[in-house]
Tab-separated table of C-alpha atoms in Angstrom:
chain	number	residue	atom	x	y	z
A	981	MET	CA	-41.983	-152.109	-133.026
A	982	SER	CA	-38.773	-150.407	-132.014
A	983	HIS	CA	-37.244	-146.954	-131.908
A	984	ILE	CA	-35.221	-145.677	-134.834
A	985	LEU	CA	-31.861	-144.386	-133.600
A	986	ASP	CA	-32.013	-140.634	-134.237
A	987	ILE	CA	-29.476	-138.653	-132.188
A	988	LYS	CA	-29.704	-134.861	-132.282
A	989	THR	CA	-26.504	-133.067	-131.332
A	990	GLY	CA	-25.325	-129.761	-129.927
A	991	GLY	CA	-22.343	-128.200	-128.197
A	992	LYS	CA	-18.872	-129.247	-129.254
A	993	SER	CA	-18.302	-131.950	-131.826
A	994	LEU	CA	-17.507	-135.401	-130.456
A	995	ASN	CA	-13.979	-135.257	-131.941
A	996	GLU	CA	-13.210	-132.024	-130.076
A	997	ALA	CA	-15.010	-132.590	-126.769
A	998	GLU	CA	-13.546	-134.329	-123.729
A	999	LYS	CA	-16.957	-134.699	-122.075
A	1000	ALA	CA	-20.391	-135.678	-123.360
A	1001	LEU	CA	-23.891	-135.065	-122.009
A	1002	VAL	CA	-26.679	-137.476	-122.972
A	1003	MET	CA	-30.052	-135.693	-122.678
A	1004	ILE	CA	-33.291	-137.707	-122.630
A	1005	HIS	CA	-36.576	-135.891	-123.307
A	1006	GLY	CA	-39.975	-136.649	-121.776
A	1007	ARG	CA	-43.224	-137.970	-123.245
A	1008	GLY	CA	-44.460	-135.640	-125.986
A	1009	GLY	CA	-41.210	-133.678	-125.845
A	1010	SER	CA	-38.385	-133.653	-128.339
A	1011	ALA	CA	-34.634	-133.954	-128.446
A	1012	GLN	CA	-34.418	-130.312	-129.551
A	1013	ASP	CA	-36.485	-129.215	-126.535
A	1014	ILE	CA	-34.195	-130.890	-124.036
A	1015	LEU	CA	-31.069	-129.727	-125.877
A	1016	SER	CA	-32.239	-126.135	-125.380
A	1017	LEU	CA	-32.048	-126.690	-121.603
A	1018	SER	CA	-28.290	-127.092	-121.896
A	1019	GLN	CA	-27.883	-123.312	-122.095
A	1020	HIS	CA	-28.723	-123.242	-118.356
A	1021	LEU	CA	-26.193	-125.939	-117.428
A	1022	ASN	CA	-22.433	-125.668	-116.880
A	1023	VAL	CA	-21.688	-127.796	-119.924
A	1024	GLU	CA	-19.618	-125.490	-122.086
A	1025	GLY	CA	-17.173	-127.647	-124.003
A	1026	TYR	CA	-19.333	-130.782	-123.777
A	1027	ALA	CA	-20.653	-132.690	-126.766
A	1028	LEU	CA	-24.448	-132.848	-126.380
A	1029	LEU	CA	-26.289	-135.970	-127.549
A	1030	ALA	CA	-30.081	-136.256	-127.407
A	1031	PRO	CA	-31.798	-139.311	-128.877
A	1032	GLN	CA	-35.272	-138.657	-130.290
A	1033	ALA	CA	-38.061	-141.069	-129.304
A	1034	THR	CA	-39.958	-142.444	-132.282
A	1035	ASN	CA	-43.481	-140.921	-132.179
A	1036	GLY	CA	-42.394	-138.666	-129.289
A	1037	THR	CA	-42.752	-141.253	-126.524
A	1038	TRP	CA	-40.293	-143.806	-125.168
A	1039	TYR	CA	-42.917	-146.338	-124.043
A	1040	PRO	CA	-46.730	-146.246	-124.242
A	1041	PHE	CA	-47.936	-146.647	-120.655
A	1042	SER	CA	-46.975	-145.361	-117.212
A	1043	PHE	CA	-43.513	-146.301	-115.978
A	1044	MET	CA	-45.360	-147.942	-113.044
A	1045	ALA	CA	-47.269	-150.310	-115.376
A	1046	PRO	CA	-46.185	-153.962	-115.616
A	1047	VAL	CA	-43.025	-153.985	-117.738
A	1048	GLU	CA	-44.507	-156.329	-120.358
A	1049	GLN	CA	-47.179	-153.713	-121.177
A	1050	ASN	CA	-44.429	-151.292	-122.217
A	1051	GLU	CA	-42.585	-153.808	-124.366
A	1052	PRO	CA	-41.077	-153.943	-126.914
A	1053	TRP	CA	-40.741	-150.152	-126.767
A	1054	LEU	CA	-39.070	-150.068	-123.346
A	1055	SER	CA	-36.263	-152.478	-124.228
A	1056	SER	CA	-35.722	-150.611	-127.488
A	1057	ALA	CA	-35.575	-147.286	-125.607
A	1058	VAL	CA	-32.994	-148.590	-123.114
A	1059	GLU	CA	-30.999	-149.953	-126.054
A	1060	ASN	CA	-31.074	-146.551	-127.776
A	1061	VAL	CA	-29.669	-144.857	-124.670
A	1062	GLY	CA	-26.909	-147.472	-124.710
A	1063	LYS	CA	-26.207	-146.781	-128.387
A	1064	THR	CA	-26.054	-143.051	-127.665
A	1065	VAL	CA	-23.508	-143.685	-124.895
A	1066	GLN	CA	-21.578	-145.980	-127.239
A	1067	THR	CA	-21.403	-143.163	-129.791
A	1068	ALA	CA	-19.510	-141.075	-127.224
A	1069	LEU	CA	-17.283	-143.998	-126.195
A	1070	ASP	CA	-16.456	-144.725	-129.840
A	1071	ALA	CA	-15.333	-141.109	-130.223
A	1072	GLY	CA	-12.801	-141.638	-127.426
A	1073	ILE	CA	-14.745	-140.055	-124.556
A	1074	LYS	CA	-14.275	-142.082	-121.378
A	1075	ALA	CA	-17.265	-143.350	-119.391
A	1076	GLU	CA	-16.243	-141.201	-116.421
A	1077	ASN	CA	-16.663	-138.160	-118.693
A	1078	ILE	CA	-20.167	-139.094	-119.882
A	1079	TYR	CA	-23.044	-137.308	-118.129
A	1080	PHE	CA	-26.825	-137.693	-118.229
A	1081	PHE	CA	-29.839	-135.385	-117.915
A	1082	GLY	CA	-33.398	-136.701	-118.117
A	1083	PHE	CA	-36.823	-135.206	-117.452
A	1084	SER	CA	-40.051	-137.070	-116.609
A	1085	GLN	CA	-40.343	-140.124	-118.880
A	1086	GLY	CA	-36.770	-139.340	-119.930
A	1087	ALA	CA	-35.690	-139.291	-116.266
A	1088	CYS	CA	-37.237	-142.741	-115.778
A	1089	LEU	CA	-35.452	-144.051	-118.859
A	1090	THR	CA	-32.152	-142.479	-117.768
A	1091	LEU	CA	-32.385	-144.043	-114.307
A	1092	GLU	CA	-33.395	-147.440	-115.688
A	1093	PHE	CA	-30.435	-147.434	-118.085
A	1094	LEU	CA	-27.999	-146.350	-115.374
A	1095	ALA	CA	-29.205	-148.870	-112.789
A	1096	ARG	CA	-28.874	-151.671	-115.350
A	1097	ASN	CA	-25.397	-150.502	-116.394
A	1098	ALA	CA	-23.795	-149.115	-113.248
A	1099	GLN	CA	-20.191	-147.985	-113.537
A	1100	ARG	CA	-18.296	-144.775	-112.941
A	1101	PHE	CA	-19.944	-142.133	-115.113
A	1102	GLY	CA	-19.442	-138.384	-114.945
A	1103	GLY	CA	-22.787	-137.793	-113.241
A	1104	ALA	CA	-26.531	-137.806	-113.759
A	1105	VAL	CA	-29.509	-135.517	-113.212
A	1106	ALA	CA	-33.020	-136.990	-113.229
A	1107	ILE	CA	-35.930	-134.607	-112.704
A	1108	ILE	CA	-39.221	-136.331	-111.775
A	1109	GLY	CA	-38.412	-139.975	-112.432
A	1110	GLY	CA	-37.615	-143.377	-110.984
A	1111	VAL	CA	-36.662	-146.876	-112.061
A	1112	ILE	CA	-39.283	-148.576	-114.209
A	1113	GLY	CA	-41.827	-151.301	-113.448
A	1114	GLU	CA	-44.972	-152.038	-111.466
A	1115	LYS	CA	-42.678	-153.642	-108.893
A	1116	ILE	CA	-38.952	-153.003	-108.668
A	1117	ASN	CA	-36.941	-155.984	-109.878
A	1118	ARG	CA	-33.729	-155.451	-107.938
A	1119	GLU	CA	-32.016	-158.321	-109.786
A	1120	ASN	CA	-31.981	-156.180	-112.947
A	1121	TYR	CA	-29.629	-153.699	-111.326
A	1122	GLN	CA	-25.974	-154.639	-111.087
A	1123	GLY	CA	-22.632	-152.873	-110.926
A	1124	ASP	CA	-20.800	-150.191	-108.970
A	1125	PHE	CA	-21.229	-146.475	-109.628
A	1126	ALA	CA	-17.927	-145.748	-107.844
A	1127	LYS	CA	-19.347	-142.565	-106.295
A	1128	THR	CA	-20.845	-141.144	-109.502
A	1129	PRO	CA	-22.794	-138.017	-108.418
A	1130	VAL	CA	-26.545	-138.281	-109.044
A	1131	PHE	CA	-29.149	-135.574	-108.409
A	1132	LEU	CA	-32.824	-136.541	-108.187
A	1133	GLY	CA	-35.335	-133.688	-108.056
A	1134	THR	CA	-39.107	-134.118	-107.873
A	1135	SER	CA	-42.410	-132.575	-106.821
A	1136	ASN	CA	-44.722	-134.071	-104.197
A	1137	PRO	CA	-47.356	-134.839	-105.128
A	1138	ASP	CA	-46.659	-135.541	-108.780
A	1139	PHE	CA	-49.404	-136.956	-110.982
A	1140	HIS	CA	-47.031	-139.288	-112.855
A	1141	VAL	CA	-44.259	-140.165	-110.400
A	1142	PRO	CA	-44.998	-141.075	-106.758
A	1143	VAL	CA	-42.382	-139.669	-104.402
A	1144	GLU	CA	-42.053	-143.150	-102.856
A	1145	ARG	CA	-40.606	-144.443	-106.141
A	1146	VAL	CA	-38.090	-141.585	-106.219
A	1147	TYR	CA	-36.926	-142.480	-102.697
A	1148	ALA	CA	-36.796	-146.200	-103.574
A	1149	THR	CA	-34.698	-145.366	-106.635
A	1150	ALA	CA	-32.349	-143.205	-104.562
A	1151	ASN	CA	-31.866	-146.101	-102.142
A	1152	ILE	CA	-31.039	-148.546	-104.947
A	1153	LEU	CA	-28.497	-146.155	-106.450
A	1154	LYS	CA	-26.925	-145.610	-103.023
A	1155	GLU	CA	-26.673	-149.390	-102.529
A	1156	MET	CA	-24.812	-149.438	-105.838
A	1157	ASN	CA	-22.331	-146.851	-104.534
A	1158	ALA	CA	-23.683	-143.724	-106.245
A	1159	ASP	CA	-23.350	-140.390	-104.435
A	1160	VAL	CA	-27.045	-139.460	-104.470
A	1161	THR	CA	-28.688	-136.155	-103.572
A	1162	GLU	CA	-32.486	-136.062	-103.650
A	1163	LYS	CA	-34.638	-132.952	-103.280
A	1164	VAL	CA	-38.428	-132.959	-103.012
A	1165	TYR	CA	-40.432	-129.784	-103.681
A	1166	ALA	CA	-43.934	-129.593	-102.206
A	1167	ASN	CA	-46.660	-128.919	-104.776
A	1168	PHE	CA	-44.262	-127.612	-107.405
A	1169	GLY	CA	-45.904	-129.291	-110.375
A	1170	HIS	CA	-44.578	-131.376	-113.238
A	1171	SER	CA	-41.718	-129.164	-114.383
A	1172	ILE	CA	-38.109	-128.185	-113.747
A	1173	ASN	CA	-37.412	-125.332	-111.341
A	1174	GLN	CA	-34.505	-122.917	-111.105
A	1175	GLU	CA	-33.127	-124.416	-107.888
A	1176	GLU	CA	-32.968	-127.840	-109.540
A	1177	ILE	CA	-30.863	-126.330	-112.326
A	1178	GLU	CA	-28.577	-124.687	-109.746
A	1179	LEU	CA	-28.245	-127.945	-107.798
A	1180	ALA	CA	-27.542	-129.856	-111.007
A	1181	ASN	CA	-24.730	-127.423	-111.735
A	1182	SER	CA	-23.248	-127.513	-108.224
A	1183	ILE	CA	-23.547	-131.287	-107.699
A	1184	VAL	CA	-23.019	-132.767	-111.169
A	1185	PHE	CA	-21.794	-130.200	-113.725
A	1186	LYS	CA	-19.094	-128.618	-111.601
């Protein structure tokens, strides 16, 4: 089985915008839900692109499960993020003007896509997520982010995402020349807080 490509849009049209924001929703969420978050971000004038996961989930098991347990959904999900990015590129938006925002399962998918396809992007925000797999396969991650700003926010503890995986992800992105800021909130819960939005705006959407 694989995901059907279904991109919901908001903001400016791709022909008018100079920047694009790819927004990736979490398990049980929707593209429309995550698009509504954009009203809190400094993304006026951006084209907003949010792919919808088939059946509301990008892959069936935990992101810390062995990768083969999440196939073929995981590969299809990564491919759909790539197709969403390609939609912006095809409209003439440069990679350095393409931004990302992902939450929870969507943050994991965002980070996995970016680490596999490192180059200079506009920036990325990943709230409660890390690269995917029971063990990290560093060989999967190639390229140079050329100082792309990345903000990682998370709660500790978090039922789904161990803080150790967030730190490990930050280290990989730094090795690949991303400009990473990570912020850990004690006992905040599995959600997005106001300070994370403010940091996203000051670090990435400036």
